[in-house]
PDB file of C-alpha atoms (C1' of nucleotides) in Angstrom:
ATOM      1  CA  MET B  16       3.689   4.114  -5.275  1.00  0.00           C
ATOM      2  CA  SER B  17       0.802   3.643  -3.088  1.00  0.00           C
ATOM      3  CA  ARG B  18      -0.908   0.594  -3.260  1.00  0.00           C
ATOM      4  CA  PRO B  19      -4.821   0.580  -3.622  1.00  0.00           C
ATOM      5  CA  ALA B  20      -6.775   0.388  -0.433  1.00  0.00           C
ATOM      6  CA  TYR B  21      -8.402  -2.861  -0.806  1.00  0.00           C
ATOM      7  CA  LEU B  22      -5.023  -4.325  -1.436  1.00  0.00           C
ATOM      8  CA  ASP B  23      -3.474  -3.012   1.802  1.00  0.00           C
ATOM      9  CA  GLU B  24      -6.685  -4.238   3.708  1.00  0.00           C
ATOM     10  CA  VAL B  25      -6.201  -7.820   1.917  1.00  0.00           C
ATOM     11  CA  TYR B  26      -3.029  -7.825   3.535  1.00  0.00           C
ATOM     12  CA  GLU B  27      -4.070  -6.441   6.864  1.00  0.00           C
ATOM     13  CA  ILE B  28      -6.873  -9.080   7.405  1.00  0.00           C
ATOM     14  CA  LEU B  29      -4.271 -11.925   6.213  1.00  0.00           C
ATOM     15  CA  ALA B  30      -1.808 -10.917   8.541  1.00  0.00           C
ATOM     16  CA  LEU B  31      -4.568 -10.946  11.536  1.00  0.00           C
ATOM     17  CA  VAL B  32      -5.205 -14.739  10.451  1.00  0.00           C
ATOM     18  CA  PRO B  33      -4.181 -17.003  13.391  1.00  0.00           C
ATOM     19  CA  GLU B  34      -1.947 -19.865  13.290  1.00  0.00           C
ATOM     20  CA  GLY B  35      -3.837 -22.926  12.781  1.00  0.00           C
ATOM     21  CA  ARG B  36      -6.848 -21.290  11.363  1.00  0.00           C
ATOM     22  CA  VAL B  37      -7.925 -20.780   8.003  1.00  0.00           C
ATOM     23  CA  THR B  38     -10.087 -18.299   5.966  1.00  0.00           C
ATOM     24  CA  THR B  39     -11.615 -17.778   2.557  1.00  0.00           C
ATOM     25  CA  TYR B  40     -11.350 -15.351  -0.191  1.00  0.00           C
ATOM     26  CA  GLY B  41     -14.978 -14.494   0.088  1.00  0.00           C
ATOM     27  CA  HIS B  42     -14.634 -13.765   3.760  1.00  0.00           C
ATOM     28  CA  ILE B  43     -11.554 -11.478   3.207  1.00  0.00           C
ATOM     29  CA  ALA B  44     -13.467  -9.686   0.631  1.00  0.00           C
ATOM     30  CA  GLN B  45     -16.363  -9.083   2.774  1.00  0.00           C
ATOM     31  CA  ALA B  46     -14.421  -7.900   5.298  1.00  0.00           C
ATOM     32  CA  ILE B  47     -12.886  -5.031   3.061  1.00  0.00           C
ATOM     33  CA  GLY B  48     -16.391  -4.265   2.049  1.00  0.00           C
ATOM     34  CA  SER B  49     -16.611  -6.087  -1.225  1.00  0.00           C
ATOM     35  CA  LYS B  50     -18.251  -9.223  -1.042  1.00  0.00           C
ATOM     36  CA  LYS B  51     -18.157  -9.798  -4.723  1.00  0.00           C
ATOM     37  CA  SER B  52     -14.403  -8.954  -5.033  1.00  0.00           C
ATOM     38  CA  ALA B  53     -12.895 -12.519  -4.125  1.00  0.00           C
ATOM     39  CA  ARG B  54     -11.201 -12.401  -7.062  1.00  0.00           C
ATOM     40  CA  ILE B  55      -9.365  -9.310  -6.326  1.00  0.00           C
ATOM     41  CA  VAL B  56      -8.303 -11.127  -2.995  1.00  0.00           C
ATOM     42  CA  GLY B  57      -7.062 -14.145  -5.229  1.00  0.00           C
ATOM     43  CA  TRP B  58      -5.321 -11.612  -7.542  1.00  0.00           C
ATOM     44  CA  ALA B  59      -3.810  -9.884  -4.263  1.00  0.00           C
ATOM     45  CA  MET B  60      -2.554 -13.552  -3.322  1.00  0.00           C
ATOM     46  CA  ASN B  61      -0.927 -13.907  -6.532  1.00  0.00           C
ATOM     47  CA  ARG B  62       1.179 -10.894  -5.984  1.00  0.00           C
ATOM     48  CA  VAL B  63       1.837 -11.130  -2.221  1.00  0.00           C
ATOM     49  CA  HIS B  64       4.726 -12.999  -2.664  1.00  0.00           C
ATOM     50  CA  THR B  65       6.674 -10.125  -4.531  1.00  0.00           C
ATOM     51  CA  LEU B  66       5.474  -7.716  -1.815  1.00  0.00           C
ATOM     52  CA  ASP B  67       5.358  -9.410   1.433  1.00  0.00           C
ATOM     53  CA  ALA B  68       6.129 -12.887   1.451  1.00  0.00           C
ATOM     54  CA  SER B  69       5.753 -13.515   5.280  1.00  0.00           C
ATOM     55  CA  LEU B  70       2.177 -13.084   4.906  1.00  0.00           C
ATOM     56  CA  PRO B  71       0.506 -16.630   5.490  1.00  0.00           C
ATOM     57  CA  ALA B  72      -1.294 -16.925   2.081  1.00  0.00           C
ATOM     58  CA  HIS B  73      -1.420 -20.676   2.653  1.00  0.00           C
ATOM     59  CA  ARG B  74      -4.139 -20.082   5.155  1.00  0.00           C
ATOM     60  CA  VAL B  75      -6.619 -18.972   2.554  1.00  0.00           C
ATOM     61  CA  VAL B  76      -8.756 -21.048   0.810  1.00  0.00           C
ATOM     62  CA  ASN B  77     -11.909 -21.164  -1.203  1.00  0.00           C
ATOM     63  CA  ARG B  78     -15.170 -21.493   0.271  1.00  0.00           C
ATOM     64  CA  ASN B  79     -15.029 -25.283   0.120  1.00  0.00           C
ATOM     65  CA  GLY B  80     -11.793 -25.556   2.094  1.00  0.00           C
ATOM     66  CA  VAL B  81     -10.156 -26.610  -0.903  1.00  0.00           C
ATOM     67  CA  LEU B  82      -6.496 -25.874  -1.581  1.00  0.00           C
ATOM     68  CA  THR B  83      -7.007 -24.080  -5.049  1.00  0.00           C
ATOM     69  CA  GLY B  84      -3.913 -21.845  -4.977  1.00  0.00           C
ATOM     70  CA  LYS B  85      -1.588 -24.711  -4.037  1.00  0.00           C
ATOM     71  CA  HIS B  86       0.116 -24.492  -7.419  1.00  0.00           C
ATOM     72  CA  HIS B  87       1.244 -21.112  -6.753  1.00  0.00           C
ATOM     73  CA  PHE B  88       3.346 -21.808  -3.965  1.00  0.00           C
ATOM     74  CA  GLY B  89       6.201 -23.006  -5.941  1.00  0.00           C
ATOM     75  CA  ASP B  90       5.675 -26.619  -5.395  1.00  0.00           C
ATOM     76  CA  PRO B  91       1.918 -28.066  -5.312  1.00  0.00           C
ATOM     77  CA  ASP B  92       2.649 -29.688  -1.790  1.00  0.00           C
ATOM     78  CA  ARG B  93       4.136 -26.752  -0.295  1.00  0.00           C
ATOM     79  CA  MET B  94       0.676 -25.185   0.854  1.00  0.00           C
ATOM     80  CA  GLN B  95      -0.452 -28.628   2.295  1.00  0.00           C
ATOM     81  CA  LYS B  96       2.863 -28.698   4.146  1.00  0.00           C
ATOM     82  CA  LEU B  97       2.863 -25.624   5.563  1.00  0.00           C
ATOM     83  CA  LEU B  98      -1.004 -26.013   6.771  1.00  0.00           C
ATOM     84  CA  GLU B  99      -0.128 -29.668   8.273  1.00  0.00           C
ATOM     85  CA  LYS B 100       2.842 -27.762  10.023  1.00  0.00           C
ATOM     86  CA  GLU B 101       0.460 -25.717  11.891  1.00  0.00           C
ATOM     87  CA  GLY B 102      -1.983 -28.618  12.894  1.00  0.00           C
ATOM     88  CA  ILE B 103      -4.113 -28.186  10.076  1.00  0.00           C
ATOM     89  CA  ARG B 104      -5.040 -31.649   8.682  1.00  0.00           C
ATOM     90  CA  VAL B 105      -5.427 -31.791   4.677  1.00  0.00           C
ATOM     91  CA  LYS B 106      -6.622 -34.446   2.763  1.00  0.00           C
ATOM     92  CA  ASN B 107      -7.120 -34.491  -1.060  1.00  0.00           C
ATOM     93  CA  ASP B 108      -6.246 -30.918  -1.063  1.00  0.00           C
ATOM     94  CA  GLN B 109      -9.389 -30.151   1.129  1.00  0.00           C
ATOM     95  CA  VAL B 110      -8.761 -28.826   4.691  1.00  0.00           C
ATOM     96  CA  MET B 111     -10.493 -31.418   7.228  1.00  0.00           C
ATOM     97  CA  ASN B 112     -12.632 -29.855  10.002  1.00  0.00           C
ATOM     98  CA  PHE B 113     -12.879 -26.640   7.721  1.00  0.00           C
ATOM     99  CA  GLN B 114     -16.066 -25.152   9.595  1.00  0.00           C
ATOM    100  CA  LYS B 115     -14.254 -25.787  12.891  1.00  0.00           C
ATOM    101  CA  ILE B 116     -10.895 -23.855  12.217  1.00  0.00           C
ATOM    102  CA  LEU B 117     -12.618 -21.599   9.827  1.00  0.00           C
ATOM    103  CA  TRP B 118     -11.250 -17.951  10.763  1.00  0.00           C
ATOM    104  CA  ILE B 119     -14.051 -15.145   9.798  1.00  0.00           C
ATOM    105  CA  PRO B 120     -12.677 -11.668  10.154  1.00  0.00           C
ATOM    106  CA  LEU B 121     -15.962 -10.117  10.218  1.00  0.00           C
ATOM    107  CA  GLU B 122     -16.904 -12.061  13.481  1.00  0.00           C
ATOM    108  CA  GLU B 123     -13.365 -12.267  14.811  1.00  0.00           C
ATOM    109  CA  LEU B 124     -12.569  -8.613  14.627  1.00  0.00           C
ATOM    110  CA  ASN B 125     -16.107  -7.685  15.763  1.00  0.00           C
ATOM    111  CA  ILE B 126     -16.502  -5.046  13.042  1.00  0.00           C
TER     112      ILE B 126
ATOM    113  C1'  DA Q   2     -10.113   0.456 -26.523  1.00  0.00           C
ATOM    114  C1'  DA Q   3     -11.463  -4.116 -26.524  1.00  0.00           C
ATOM    115  C1'  DT Q   4     -10.974  -8.645 -25.228  1.00  0.00           C
ATOM    116  C1'  DG Q   5      -9.195 -12.559 -22.209  1.00  0.00           C
ATOM    117  C1'  DT Q   6      -7.992 -14.189 -18.027  1.00  0.00           C
ATOM    118  C1'  DG Q   7      -7.805 -15.225 -12.994  1.00  0.00           C
ATOM    119  C1'  DA Q   8      -5.484 -18.672  -6.207  1.00  0.00           C
ATOM    120  C1'  DC Q   9     -13.613 -16.614  -6.269  1.00  0.00           C
ATOM    121  C1'  DA Q  10     -18.568 -16.785  -5.232  1.00  0.00           C
ATOM    122  C1'  DT Q  11     -23.497 -17.268  -6.450  1.00  0.00           C
ATOM    123  C1'  DA Q  12     -27.565 -18.277  -9.313  1.00  0.00           C
ATOM    124  C1'  DC Q  13     -29.730 -21.026 -12.867  1.00  0.00           C
ATOM    125  C1'  DC Q  14     -30.605 -25.058 -15.644  1.00  0.00           C
TER     126       DC Q  14
ATOM    127  C1'  DT Z  17     -24.499 -33.637 -10.055  1.00  0.00           C
ATOM    128  C1'  DG Z  18     -22.352 -30.729 -13.043  1.00  0.00           C
ATOM    129  C1'  DG Z  19     -21.785 -27.483 -16.388  1.00  0.00           C
ATOM    130  C1'  DT Z  20     -22.825 -22.833 -17.665  1.00  0.00           C
ATOM    131  C1'  DA Z  21     -23.539 -17.782 -16.822  1.00  0.00           C
ATOM    132  C1'  DT Z  22     -23.247 -13.561 -14.482  1.00  0.00           C
ATOM    133  C1'  DG Z  23     -20.820 -10.110 -11.086  1.00  0.00           C
ATOM    134  C1'  DC Z  24     -16.677  -8.107  -9.590  1.00  0.00           C
ATOM    135  C1'  DC Z  25     -11.992  -5.551 -10.121  1.00  0.00           C
ATOM    136  C1'  DA Z  26      -7.456  -5.742 -11.993  1.00  0.00           C
ATOM    137  C1'  DC Z  27      -4.046  -6.741 -15.222  1.00  0.00           C
ATOM    138  C1'  DA Z  28      -2.033  -8.606 -19.840  1.00  0.00           C
ATOM    139  C1'  DT Z  29      -2.039  -8.255 -24.417  1.00  0.00           C
TER     140       DT Z  29
END
DNA sequence: AATGTGACATACC
DNA sequence: TGGTATGCCACAT
């Protein structure tokens, strides 16, 4: 029944990521209070499709701006296409201007 | 219950 | 530069 609190937090943060921006597993983890729990965020992403497929999981990359999870979108190119559709340029599975479009929950939400 | 795995991150060598 | 080890938390077997 009730999903773990951190799971809801992850989805809450994820839903707030603006179009054309990206964030990282680590920043989300930090936003929910566990900086070292980035793996949980990744785990949440793996299950997000079964809970709420409308969440922009493609806007989450690792700390290098690399699309590490692209193989979990059905087709390897789907994640990149979704990002480019929002104006995010991706080259070699890496987000260009990563630092510029990086969306940091703790800063943007002014928590 | 114990072990292995994972869409991560950090530290160390 | 790149591999190895550890921390973290949940899940699968």
